[in-house]
């Protein structure tokens, strides 16, 4: 098949490109060239999807069997690409997120859960927010129709080339050794999916011409937070690292050392009502369609290997910054703050 990737050079787009090339497909990528390099073997078209002239140049003399959109963050972006490509491609995969569901993360979500009420014609340049993904979905469906569209509501993606800094932060923190602040309940289950498994499932559906919506992440209960941290410690070879578990209430207590869930201790989701469903998305439809998830230990090992050998253009430093050429996305607690909390509770 001839496949167009809107994005295609970093993390999820890279995973799609790598798998598609391995299957013998012809791959075109369209991106600005500001993050990592495109993989050898793809046709690269440089451009900004917010610029109509760049989009027009992309389609000049080209057509594809399918489009995979991993990069739209604004409904206007999705609307423009879907309108331009509907006569030049037969199938459109849009990678959305569980963030698009109005009930997430407070409640369990399925493919039939209500979306945020964000319209397809939302003006461009909106501040980042969960409802925008719902608007992107509507824009794709308006442009390609339900009979030619595939929506994948992604859970949390991890793996080699990760640019969110969450798994890399924990691996690098374990490698530094010493006493490590371990937040919350070690028995709390998680839902994370290796980016390669996500891309493989997406390509399986694409090549079969599948349409519809799939909540795409690991099944509930496959991994606990305690197993996450223990595996990170083992993979990083941190035999002298001690996990110091501190309960949710202590970390959430008001004061100068209150800890921000999710980011200061990446993926820590305390047991509070507003996060009840964060790790409970229903993946039954995806699993019935063939989704398979590798063991977390394999993902952690491969990510650690990448971290030790990555190049500067892919660098994610100890604070979890998203590449040297992109705006900083802070992940991880300040060492001094961690030490104060360990002294107080450990």
C-alpha atoms as a printed R data frame, in Angstrom:
    type eleno elety resid chain resno       x      y      z
1   ATOM     1    CA   UNK     A     1   0.000  0.000  0.000
2   ATOM     2    CA   UNK     A     2   0.919  3.658 -0.342
3   ATOM     3    CA   UNK     A     3   0.594  5.284  3.072
4   ATOM     4    CA   UNK     A     4   0.863  8.956  4.015
5   ATOM     5    CA   UNK     A     5   1.923  9.750  7.573
6   ATOM     6    CA   UNK     A     6   1.052 13.236  8.789
7   ATOM     7    CA   UNK     A     7   4.006 13.487 11.143
8   ATOM     8    CA   UNK     A     8   5.997 10.301 10.869
9   ATOM     9    CA   UNK     A     9   9.386 11.159 12.350
10  ATOM    10    CA   UNK     A    10   9.031 11.073 16.139
11  ATOM    11    CA   UNK     A    11   7.729  8.437 18.554
12  ATOM    12    CA   UNK     A    12   4.316  7.208 17.338
13  ATOM    13    CA   UNK     A    13   4.796  8.425 13.768
14  ATOM    14    CA   UNK     A    14   8.227  6.804 13.721
15  ATOM    15    CA   UNK     A    15   6.752  3.520 14.997
16  ATOM    16    CA   UNK     A    16   4.148  3.599 12.216
17  ATOM    17    CA   UNK     A    17   6.819  4.350  9.607
18  ATOM    18    CA   UNK     A    18   9.129  1.596 10.829
19  ATOM    19    CA   UNK     A    19   6.423 -1.062 10.878
20  ATOM    20    CA   UNK     A    20   4.950  0.018  7.542
21  ATOM    21    CA   UNK     A    21   8.358 -0.127  5.848
22  ATOM    22    CA   UNK     A    22   9.009 -3.556  7.361
23  ATOM    23    CA   UNK     A    23   5.744 -4.779  5.839
24  ATOM    24    CA   UNK     A    24   6.795 -3.545  2.396
25  ATOM    25    CA   UNK     A    25   4.517 -0.519  2.139
26  ATOM    26    CA   UNK     A    26   5.483  2.735  0.404
27  ATOM    27    CA   UNK     A    27   5.568  5.494  3.007
28  ATOM    28    CA   UNK     A    28   5.409  9.271  2.605
29  ATOM    29    CA   UNK     A    29   5.934 11.480  5.649
30  ATOM    30    CA   UNK     A    30   4.835 15.105  5.933
31  ATOM    31    CA   UNK     A    31   6.374 17.136  8.733
32  ATOM    32    CA   UNK     A    32   8.411 20.251  9.461
33  ATOM    33    CA   UNK     A    33  11.671 18.383 10.044
34  ATOM    34    CA   UNK     A    34  12.179 20.012 13.437
35  ATOM    35    CA   UNK     A    35  12.371 16.958 15.690
36  ATOM    36    CA   UNK     A    36  14.109 13.715 14.752
37  ATOM    37    CA   UNK     A    37  15.182 12.643 11.284
38  ATOM    38    CA   UNK     A    38  12.824 10.628  9.112
39  ATOM    39    CA   UNK     A    39  13.638  6.955  8.720
40  ATOM    40    CA   UNK     A    40  15.609  5.845  5.670
41  ATOM    41    CA   UNK     A    41  13.298  4.504  3.002
42  ATOM    42    CA   UNK     A    42  10.445  6.998  3.355
43  ATOM    43    CA   UNK     A    43   9.577  9.752  0.913
44  ATOM    44    CA   UNK     A    44   9.827 12.942  2.949
45  ATOM    45    CA   UNK     A    45   7.834 16.062  2.177
46  ATOM    46    CA   UNK     A    46   8.690 19.045  4.331
47  ATOM    47    CA   UNK     A    47   5.939 21.417  5.300
48  ATOM    48    CA   UNK     A    48   3.700 22.823  7.994
49  ATOM    49    CA   UNK     A    49   0.156 21.504  8.097
50  ATOM    50    CA   UNK     A    50  -1.036 24.925  9.244
51  ATOM    51    CA   UNK     A    51   0.059 26.426  5.908
52  ATOM    52    CA   UNK     A    52  -2.305 25.910  2.963
53  ATOM    53    CA   UNK     A    53   0.534 26.265  0.431
54  ATOM    54    CA   UNK     A    54   2.497 23.466  2.102
55  ATOM    55    CA   UNK     A    55  -0.531 21.174  2.079
56  ATOM    56    CA   UNK     A    56  -1.151 21.939 -1.587
57  ATOM    57    CA   UNK     A    57   2.462 21.064 -2.391
58  ATOM    58    CA   UNK     A    58   2.103 17.778 -0.498
59  ATOM    59    CA   UNK     A    59  -0.752 16.541 -2.684
60  ATOM    60    CA   UNK     A    60   0.599 17.823 -5.991
61  ATOM    61    CA   UNK     A    61   0.949 14.772 -8.230
62  ATOM    62    CA   UNK     A    62   0.446 12.354 -5.313
63  ATOM    63    CA   UNK     A    63  -2.247 10.028 -4.020
64  ATOM    64    CA   UNK     A    64  -2.309  7.307 -1.387
65  ATOM    65    CA   UNK     A    65  -4.274  4.276 -0.312
66  ATOM    66    CA   UNK     A    66  -4.417  5.484  3.272
67  ATOM    67    CA   UNK     A    67  -3.543  8.371  5.573
68  ATOM    68    CA   UNK     A    68  -2.408  8.086  9.189
69  ATOM    69    CA   UNK     A    69  -2.669 11.293 11.176
70  ATOM    70    CA   UNK     A    70  -0.651 11.208 14.396
71  ATOM    71    CA   UNK     A    71  -0.025 14.934 14.689
72  ATOM    72    CA   UNK     A    72  -3.278 16.953 14.581
73  ATOM    73    CA   UNK     A    73  -3.864 18.822 17.830
74  ATOM    74    CA   UNK     A    74  -6.360 21.408 16.572
75  ATOM    75    CA   UNK     A    75  -9.686 20.702 14.825
76  ATOM    76    CA   UNK     A    76  -8.743 23.207 12.118
77  ATOM    77    CA   UNK     A    77  -5.661 21.133 11.294
78  ATOM    78    CA   UNK     A    78  -7.677 17.931 10.981
79  ATOM    79    CA   UNK     A    79 -10.368 19.666  8.941
80  ATOM    80    CA   UNK     A    80  -7.886 21.109  6.453
81  ATOM    81    CA   UNK     A    81  -6.053 17.833  5.882
82  ATOM    82    CA   UNK     A    82  -9.232 15.757  5.643
83  ATOM    83    CA   UNK     A    83 -10.780 18.171  3.145
84  ATOM    84    CA   UNK     A    84  -7.652 18.183  0.993
85  ATOM    85    CA   UNK     A    85  -7.005 14.443  1.102
86  ATOM    86    CA   UNK     A    86 -10.495 12.986  0.729
87  ATOM    87    CA   UNK     A    87 -10.087 12.842 -3.037
88  ATOM    88    CA   UNK     A    88  -6.515 11.540 -2.847
89  ATOM    89    CA   UNK     A    89  -6.780  8.722 -0.295
90  ATOM    90    CA   UNK     A    90  -9.290  5.977  0.430
91  ATOM    91    CA   UNK     A    91  -8.915  5.641  4.206
92  ATOM    92    CA   UNK     A    92  -8.055  7.995  7.066
93  ATOM    93    CA   UNK     A    93  -6.742  6.832 10.448
94  ATOM    94    CA   UNK     A    94  -6.856  9.503 13.113
95  ATOM    95    CA   UNK     A    95  -4.951  8.818 16.308
96  ATOM    96    CA   UNK     A    96  -7.004 10.460 18.996
97  ATOM    97    CA   UNK     A    97  -6.822  9.913 22.748
98  ATOM    98    CA   UNK     A    98  -8.881  8.841 25.725
99  ATOM    99    CA   UNK     A    99  -8.674 12.559 26.550
100 ATOM   100    CA   UNK     A   100 -11.406 13.079 23.945
101 ATOM   101    CA   UNK     A   101 -13.973 11.368 26.190
102 ATOM   102    CA   UNK     A   102 -15.893 13.673 28.492
103 ATOM   103    CA   UNK     A   103 -16.021 11.058 31.285
104 ATOM   104    CA   UNK     A   104 -12.247 10.419 31.393
105 ATOM   105    CA   UNK     A   105 -10.360 10.243 33.761
106 ATOM   106    CA   UNK     A   106 -13.095 10.241 36.406
107 ATOM   107    CA   UNK     A   107 -14.990  7.308 34.874
108 ATOM   108    CA   UNK     A   108 -14.495  4.183 32.834
109 ATOM   109    CA   UNK     A   109 -14.746  4.850 29.087
110 ATOM   110    CA   UNK     A   110 -15.701  2.715 26.099
111 ATOM   111    CA   UNK     A   111 -16.063  3.419 22.401
112 ATOM   112    CA   UNK     A   112 -19.620  4.555 23.089
113 ATOM   113    CA   UNK     A   113 -18.739  7.074 25.804
114 ATOM   114    CA   UNK     A   114 -19.691 10.707 25.104
115 ATOM   115    CA   UNK     A   115 -17.049 13.019 23.689
116 ATOM   116    CA   UNK     A   116 -16.254 16.529 24.809
117 ATOM   117    CA   UNK     A   117 -18.537 19.007 22.985
118 ATOM   118    CA   UNK     A   118 -15.883 20.529 20.749
119 ATOM   119    CA   UNK     A   119 -17.098 21.279 17.195
120 ATOM   120    CA   UNK     A   120 -15.235 20.396 14.025
121 ATOM   121    CA   UNK     A   121 -15.134 24.037 12.952
122 ATOM   122    CA   UNK     A   122 -13.434 25.303 16.123
123 ATOM   123    CA   UNK     A   123 -11.217 28.252 15.109
124 ATOM   124    CA   UNK     A   124  -7.471 27.587 14.904
125 ATOM   125    CA   UNK     A   125  -4.964 28.521 17.569
126 ATOM   126    CA   UNK     A   126  -6.882 27.266 20.597
127 ATOM   127    CA   UNK     A   127  -4.952 26.778 23.856
128 ATOM   128    CA   UNK     A   128  -4.130 23.096 24.484
129 ATOM   129    CA   UNK     A   129  -6.951 21.125 26.061
130 ATOM   130    CA   UNK     A   130  -8.590 17.705 26.111
131 ATOM   131    CA   UNK     A   131 -11.730 18.741 24.167
132 ATOM   132    CA   UNK     A   132  -9.675 19.586 21.070
133 ATOM   133    CA   UNK     A   133  -9.102 15.915 20.242
134 ATOM   134    CA   UNK     A   134 -12.872 15.433 20.121
135 ATOM   135    CA   UNK     A   135 -13.107 18.307 17.666
136 ATOM   136    CA   UNK     A   136 -10.363 16.739 15.548
137 ATOM   137    CA   UNK     A   137 -12.298 13.486 15.416
138 ATOM   138    CA   UNK     A   138 -15.418 15.281 14.221
139 ATOM   139    CA   UNK     A   139 -13.425 17.122 11.567
140 ATOM   140    CA   UNK     A   140 -12.016 13.858 10.187
141 ATOM   141    CA   UNK     A   141 -15.453 12.251 10.135
142 ATOM   142    CA   UNK     A   142 -16.888 15.301  8.382
143 ATOM   143    CA   UNK     A   143 -14.161 15.141  5.751
144 ATOM   144    CA   UNK     A   144 -13.905 11.396  5.092
145 ATOM   145    CA   UNK     A   145 -17.188 10.040  6.423
146 ATOM   146    CA   UNK     A   146 -17.602  7.211  8.903
147 ATOM   147    CA   UNK     A   147 -17.332  4.650  6.103
148 ATOM   148    CA   UNK     A   148 -13.704  5.671  5.362
149 ATOM   149    CA   UNK     A   149 -12.449  6.690  8.811
150 ATOM   150    CA   UNK     A   150 -10.747  4.873 11.670
151 ATOM   151    CA   UNK     A   151 -10.483  6.541 15.082
152 ATOM   152    CA   UNK     A   152  -7.999  5.134 17.603
153 ATOM   153    CA   UNK     A   153  -8.417  6.541 21.108
154 ATOM   154    CA   UNK     A   154  -4.970  6.007 22.495
155 ATOM   155    CA   UNK     A   155  -4.111  5.393 26.101
156 ATOM   156    CA   UNK     A   156  -0.693  6.286 27.473
157 ATOM   157    CA   UNK     A   157   2.088  5.401 25.013
158 ATOM   158    CA   UNK     A   158   5.553  4.339 26.158
159 ATOM   159    CA   UNK     A   159   8.613  2.801 24.554
160 ATOM   160    CA   UNK     A   160  11.805  3.624 22.660
161 ATOM   161    CA   UNK     A   161  12.004  7.208 21.320
162 ATOM   162    CA   UNK     A   162   9.436  8.345 23.879
163 ATOM   163    CA   UNK     A   163   9.162 12.127 23.838
164 ATOM   164    CA   UNK     A   164   6.876 12.523 26.834
165 ATOM   165    CA   UNK     A   165   9.662 11.768 29.301
166 ATOM   166    CA   UNK     A   166   7.695  9.572 31.713
167 ATOM   167    CA   UNK     A   167   9.264  6.121 31.439
168 ATOM   168    CA   UNK     A   168  12.670  7.695 30.652
169 ATOM   169    CA   UNK     A   169  12.452  9.781 33.829
170 ATOM   170    CA   UNK     A   170  11.815  6.772 36.042
171 ATOM   171    CA   UNK     A   171  14.567  4.718 34.409
172 ATOM   172    CA   UNK     A   172  17.101  7.514 34.767
173 ATOM   173    CA   UNK     A   173  15.982  8.255 38.315
174 ATOM   174    CA   UNK     A   174  16.511  4.614 39.278
175 ATOM   175    CA   UNK     A   175  19.913  4.626 37.634
176 ATOM   176    CA   UNK     A   176  21.004  7.522 39.870
177 ATOM   177    CA   UNK     A   177  20.448  5.263 42.863
178 ATOM   178    CA   UNK     A   178  19.821  6.097 46.488
179 ATOM   179    CA   UNK     A   179  16.420  6.407 48.129
180 ATOM   180    CA   UNK     A   180  13.608  6.973 45.626
181 ATOM   181    CA   UNK     A   181  10.230  8.442 46.510
182 ATOM   182    CA   UNK     A   182   7.611  5.883 45.456
183 ATOM   183    CA   UNK     A   183   4.139  7.444 45.492
184 ATOM   184    CA   UNK     A   184   0.800  6.001 46.465
185 ATOM   185    CA   UNK     A   185  -0.424  2.415 46.431
186 ATOM   186    CA   UNK     A   186   1.975 -0.079 44.846
187 ATOM   187    CA   UNK     A   187  -1.026 -2.328 44.067
188 ATOM   188    CA   UNK     A   188  -2.814  0.243 41.904
189 ATOM   189    CA   UNK     A   189  -3.076 -1.047 38.361
190 ATOM   190    CA   UNK     A   190  -2.010  0.884 35.252
191 ATOM   191    CA   UNK     A   191  -2.781  0.915 31.533
192 ATOM   192    CA   UNK     A   192   0.190  1.711 29.313
193 ATOM   193    CA   UNK     A   193   0.878  0.479 25.794
194 ATOM   194    CA   UNK     A   194   4.122  0.077 23.902
195 ATOM   195    CA   UNK     A   195   4.118  2.451 20.937
196 ATOM   196    CA   UNK     A   196   5.176 -0.415 18.649
197 ATOM   197    CA   UNK     A   197   2.163 -2.505 19.664
198 ATOM   198    CA   UNK     A   198  -0.126  0.453 19.051
199 ATOM   199    CA   UNK     A   199   1.313  1.066 15.581
200 ATOM   200    CA   UNK     A   200   1.165 -2.631 14.663
201 ATOM   201    CA   UNK     A   201  -2.504 -2.795 15.645
202 ATOM   202    CA   UNK     A   202  -3.268  0.406 13.756
203 ATOM   203    CA   UNK     A   203  -1.607 -0.915 10.611
204 ATOM   204    CA   UNK     A   204  -3.416 -4.247 10.899
205 ATOM   205    CA   UNK     A   205  -6.730 -2.390 10.910
206 ATOM   206    CA   UNK     A   206  -5.660 -0.002  8.152
207 ATOM   207    CA   UNK     A   207  -4.564 -2.747  5.762
208 ATOM   208    CA   UNK     A   208  -7.826 -4.581  6.388
209 ATOM   209    CA   UNK     A   209  -9.776 -1.413  5.583
210 ATOM   210    CA   UNK     A   210 -11.344 -1.392  9.041
211 ATOM   211    CA   UNK     A   211 -13.355  1.632 10.103
212 ATOM   212    CA   UNK     A   212 -14.980  2.708 13.346
213 ATOM   213    CA   UNK     A   213 -13.560  3.505 16.775
214 ATOM   214    CA   UNK     A   214 -11.245  1.546 19.068
215 ATOM   215    CA   UNK     A   215 -10.064  2.386 22.575
216 ATOM   216    CA   UNK     A   216  -6.443  1.324 22.184
217 ATOM   217    CA   UNK     A   217  -4.332  0.667 25.241
218 ATOM   218    CA   UNK     A   218  -3.350 -2.266 27.435
219 ATOM   219    CA   UNK     A   219  -6.173 -4.074 29.221
220 ATOM   220    CA   UNK     A   220  -6.911 -3.068 32.819
221 ATOM   221    CA   UNK     A   221  -5.050 -4.975 35.514
222 ATOM   222    CA   UNK     A   222  -2.056 -6.048 33.426
223 ATOM   223    CA   UNK     A   223   0.502 -4.001 35.390
224 ATOM   224    CA   UNK     A   224   0.673 -2.453 38.864
225 ATOM   225    CA   UNK     A   225   2.536  0.705 39.801
226 ATOM   226    CA   UNK     A   226   4.700 -1.346 42.125
227 ATOM   227    CA   UNK     A   227   5.666 -3.635 39.242
228 ATOM   228    CA   UNK     A   228   6.348 -0.553 37.102
229 ATOM   229    CA   UNK     A   229   8.857  0.840 39.605
230 ATOM   230    CA   UNK     A   230  10.446 -2.506 40.451
231 ATOM   231    CA   UNK     A   231  10.929 -3.262 36.761
232 ATOM   232    CA   UNK     A   232  12.470  0.166 36.147
233 ATOM   233    CA   UNK     A   233  14.870 -0.443 39.025
234 ATOM   234    CA   UNK     A   234  15.840 -3.868 37.720
235 ATOM   235    CA   UNK     A   235  16.265 -2.755 34.104
236 ATOM   236    CA   UNK     A   236  18.402  0.244 35.090
237 ATOM   237    CA   UNK     A   237  20.707 -2.045 37.070
238 ATOM   238    CA   UNK     A   238  20.117 -0.047 40.227
239 ATOM   239    CA   UNK     A   239  20.781 -2.639 42.908
240 ATOM   240    CA   UNK     A   240  21.507  0.010 45.537
241 ATOM   241    CA   UNK     A   241  18.230  1.871 44.940
242 ATOM   242    CA   UNK     A   242  15.680  1.786 47.744
243 ATOM   243    CA   UNK     A   243  12.011  2.490 47.057
244 ATOM   244    CA   UNK     A   244  10.399  4.499 49.845
245 ATOM   245    CA   UNK     A   245   6.616  4.279 49.585
246 ATOM   246    CA   UNK     A   246   4.608  7.292 50.751
247 ATOM   247    CA   UNK     A   247   0.812  7.255 50.682
248 ATOM   248    CA   UNK     A   248  -1.388  9.506 48.573
249 ATOM   249    CA   UNK     A   249  -2.690 11.638 51.421
250 ATOM   250    CA   UNK     A   250   0.779 12.607 52.629
251 ATOM   251    CA   UNK     A   251   1.890 13.685 49.176
252 ATOM   252    CA   UNK     A   252  -1.316 15.620 48.512
253 ATOM   253    CA   UNK     A   253  -1.283 17.486 51.832
254 ATOM   254    CA   UNK     A   254  -1.298 21.252 51.351
255 ATOM   255    CA   UNK     A   255   1.995 23.011 51.807
256 ATOM   256    CA   UNK     A   256   5.178 23.976 49.962
257 ATOM   257    CA   UNK     A   257   6.043 20.318 49.322
258 ATOM   258    CA   UNK     A   258   2.659 19.248 47.984
259 ATOM   259    CA   UNK     A   259   3.296 16.974 44.983
260 ATOM   260    CA   UNK     A   260   1.608 17.488 41.613
261 ATOM   261    CA   UNK     A   261   0.043 14.189 40.467
262 ATOM   262    CA   UNK     A   262   1.040 12.743 37.092
263 ATOM   263    CA   UNK     A   263   3.955 15.046 36.351
264 ATOM   264    CA   UNK     A   264   6.188 15.546 39.408
265 ATOM   265    CA   UNK     A   265   6.222 11.797 40.005
266 ATOM   266    CA   UNK     A   266   5.354 10.714 36.463
267 ATOM   267    CA   UNK     A   267   2.181  8.647 36.090
268 ATOM   268    CA   UNK     A   268   1.368  8.797 39.784
269 ATOM   269    CA   UNK     A   269  -2.444  8.875 39.825
270 ATOM   270    CA   UNK     A   270  -3.618  9.120 43.421
271 ATOM   271    CA   UNK     A   271  -6.815  7.458 44.574
272 ATOM   272    CA   UNK     A   272  -9.092 10.499 44.297
273 ATOM   273    CA   UNK     A   273 -12.559 10.731 42.672
274 ATOM   274    CA   UNK     A   274 -11.424 12.796 39.709
275 ATOM   275    CA   UNK     A   275  -8.936 10.054 38.726
276 ATOM   276    CA   UNK     A   276 -11.043  6.976 39.458
277 ATOM   277    CA   UNK     A   277 -11.132  5.824 35.830
278 ATOM   278    CA   UNK     A   278  -7.691  6.916 34.677
279 ATOM   279    CA   UNK     A   279  -6.501  3.301 34.311
280 ATOM   280    CA   UNK     A   280  -9.864  1.639 33.590
281 ATOM   281    CA   UNK     A   281 -10.543  2.236 29.886
282 ATOM   282    CA   UNK     A   282 -12.432 -0.687 28.338
283 ATOM   283    CA   UNK     A   283 -10.260 -2.254 25.620
284 ATOM   284    CA   UNK     A   284 -12.450 -5.244 24.853
285 ATOM   285    CA   UNK     A   285 -13.242 -4.184 21.277
286 ATOM   286    CA   UNK     A   286  -9.568 -3.646 20.415
287 ATOM   287    CA   UNK     A   287  -8.497 -6.947 21.935
288 ATOM   288    CA   UNK     A   288 -11.230 -8.767 20.024
289 ATOM   289    CA   UNK     A   289  -9.893 -7.128 16.841
290 ATOM   290    CA   UNK     A   290  -6.364 -8.418 17.485
291 ATOM   291    CA   UNK     A   291  -4.604 -5.949 19.795
292 ATOM   292    CA   UNK     A   292  -1.700 -7.627 21.569
293 ATOM   293    CA   UNK     A   293   0.489 -6.004 24.236
294 ATOM   294    CA   UNK     A   294   4.015 -7.141 25.041
295 ATOM   295    CA   UNK     A   295   5.199 -7.449 28.664
296 ATOM   296    CA   UNK     A   296   6.229 -4.178 30.289
297 ATOM   297    CA   UNK     A   297   9.671 -5.609 31.076
298 ATOM   298    CA   UNK     A   298  10.431 -5.859 27.347
299 ATOM   299    CA   UNK     A   299   9.370 -2.255 26.764
300 ATOM   300    CA   UNK     A   300  11.436 -1.050 29.725
301 ATOM   301    CA   UNK     A   301  14.548 -2.917 28.533
302 ATOM   302    CA   UNK     A   302  14.255 -1.597 24.991
303 ATOM   303    CA   UNK     A   303  13.636  1.958 26.239
304 ATOM   304    CA   UNK     A   304  16.663  1.791 28.528
305 ATOM   305    CA   UNK     A   305  18.800  0.563 25.632
306 ATOM   306    CA   UNK     A   306  17.608  3.495 23.525
307 ATOM   307    CA   UNK     A   307  18.271  5.965 26.331
308 ATOM   308    CA   UNK     A   308  21.861  4.787 26.621
309 ATOM   309    CA   UNK     A   309  22.486  5.060 22.889
310 ATOM   310    CA   UNK     A   310  20.258  7.906 21.725
311 ATOM   311    CA   UNK     A   311  21.557 10.834 19.729
312 ATOM   312    CA   UNK     A   312  21.347 14.478 20.778
313 ATOM   313    CA   UNK     A   313  18.352 15.232 18.545
314 ATOM   314    CA   UNK     A   314  16.311 12.696 20.517
315 ATOM   315    CA   UNK     A   315  17.640 13.620 23.935
316 ATOM   316    CA   UNK     A   316  15.300 13.538 26.915
317 ATOM   317    CA   UNK     A   317  17.239 14.823 29.900
318 ATOM   318    CA   UNK     A   318  16.756 13.942 33.548
319 ATOM   319    CA   UNK     A   319  13.911 16.452 33.843
320 ATOM   320    CA   UNK     A   320  12.047 14.894 30.944
321 ATOM   321    CA   UNK     A   321  12.391 17.681 28.424
322 ATOM   322    CA   UNK     A   322  10.864 16.927 25.055
323 ATOM   323    CA   UNK     A   323  13.802 17.196 22.685
324 ATOM   324    CA   UNK     A   324  16.263 20.037 22.457
325 ATOM   325    CA   UNK     A   325  14.426 21.681 19.582
326 ATOM   326    CA   UNK     A   326  10.990 21.668 21.202
327 ATOM   327    CA   UNK     A   327   9.504 23.531 24.133
328 ATOM   328    CA   UNK     A   328  10.382 22.011 27.500
329 ATOM   329    CA   UNK     A   329   7.816 19.649 28.995
330 ATOM   330    CA   UNK     A   330   8.710 19.218 32.625
331 ATOM   331    CA   UNK     A   331   8.533 15.741 34.110
332 ATOM   332    CA   UNK     A   332   9.926 14.736 37.444
333 ATOM   333    CA   UNK     A   333  10.355 16.124 40.905
334 ATOM   334    CA   UNK     A   334  13.192 18.451 41.869
335 ATOM   335    CA   UNK     A   335  15.884 16.451 43.687
336 ATOM   336    CA   UNK     A   336  15.884 18.806 46.678
337 ATOM   337    CA   UNK     A   337  12.117 18.498 47.057
338 ATOM   338    CA   UNK     A   338  12.318 14.718 46.823
339 ATOM   339    CA   UNK     A   339  14.968 14.669 49.537
340 ATOM   340    CA   UNK     A   340  12.830 16.851 51.831
341 ATOM   341    CA   UNK     A   341   9.871 14.511 51.393
342 ATOM   342    CA   UNK     A   342  12.015 11.438 51.985
343 ATOM   343    CA   UNK     A   343  13.340 12.984 55.183
344 ATOM   344    CA   UNK     A   344   9.822 13.796 56.332
345 ATOM   345    CA   UNK     A   345   8.099 10.523 55.490
346 ATOM   346    CA   UNK     A   346  10.835  7.971 54.874
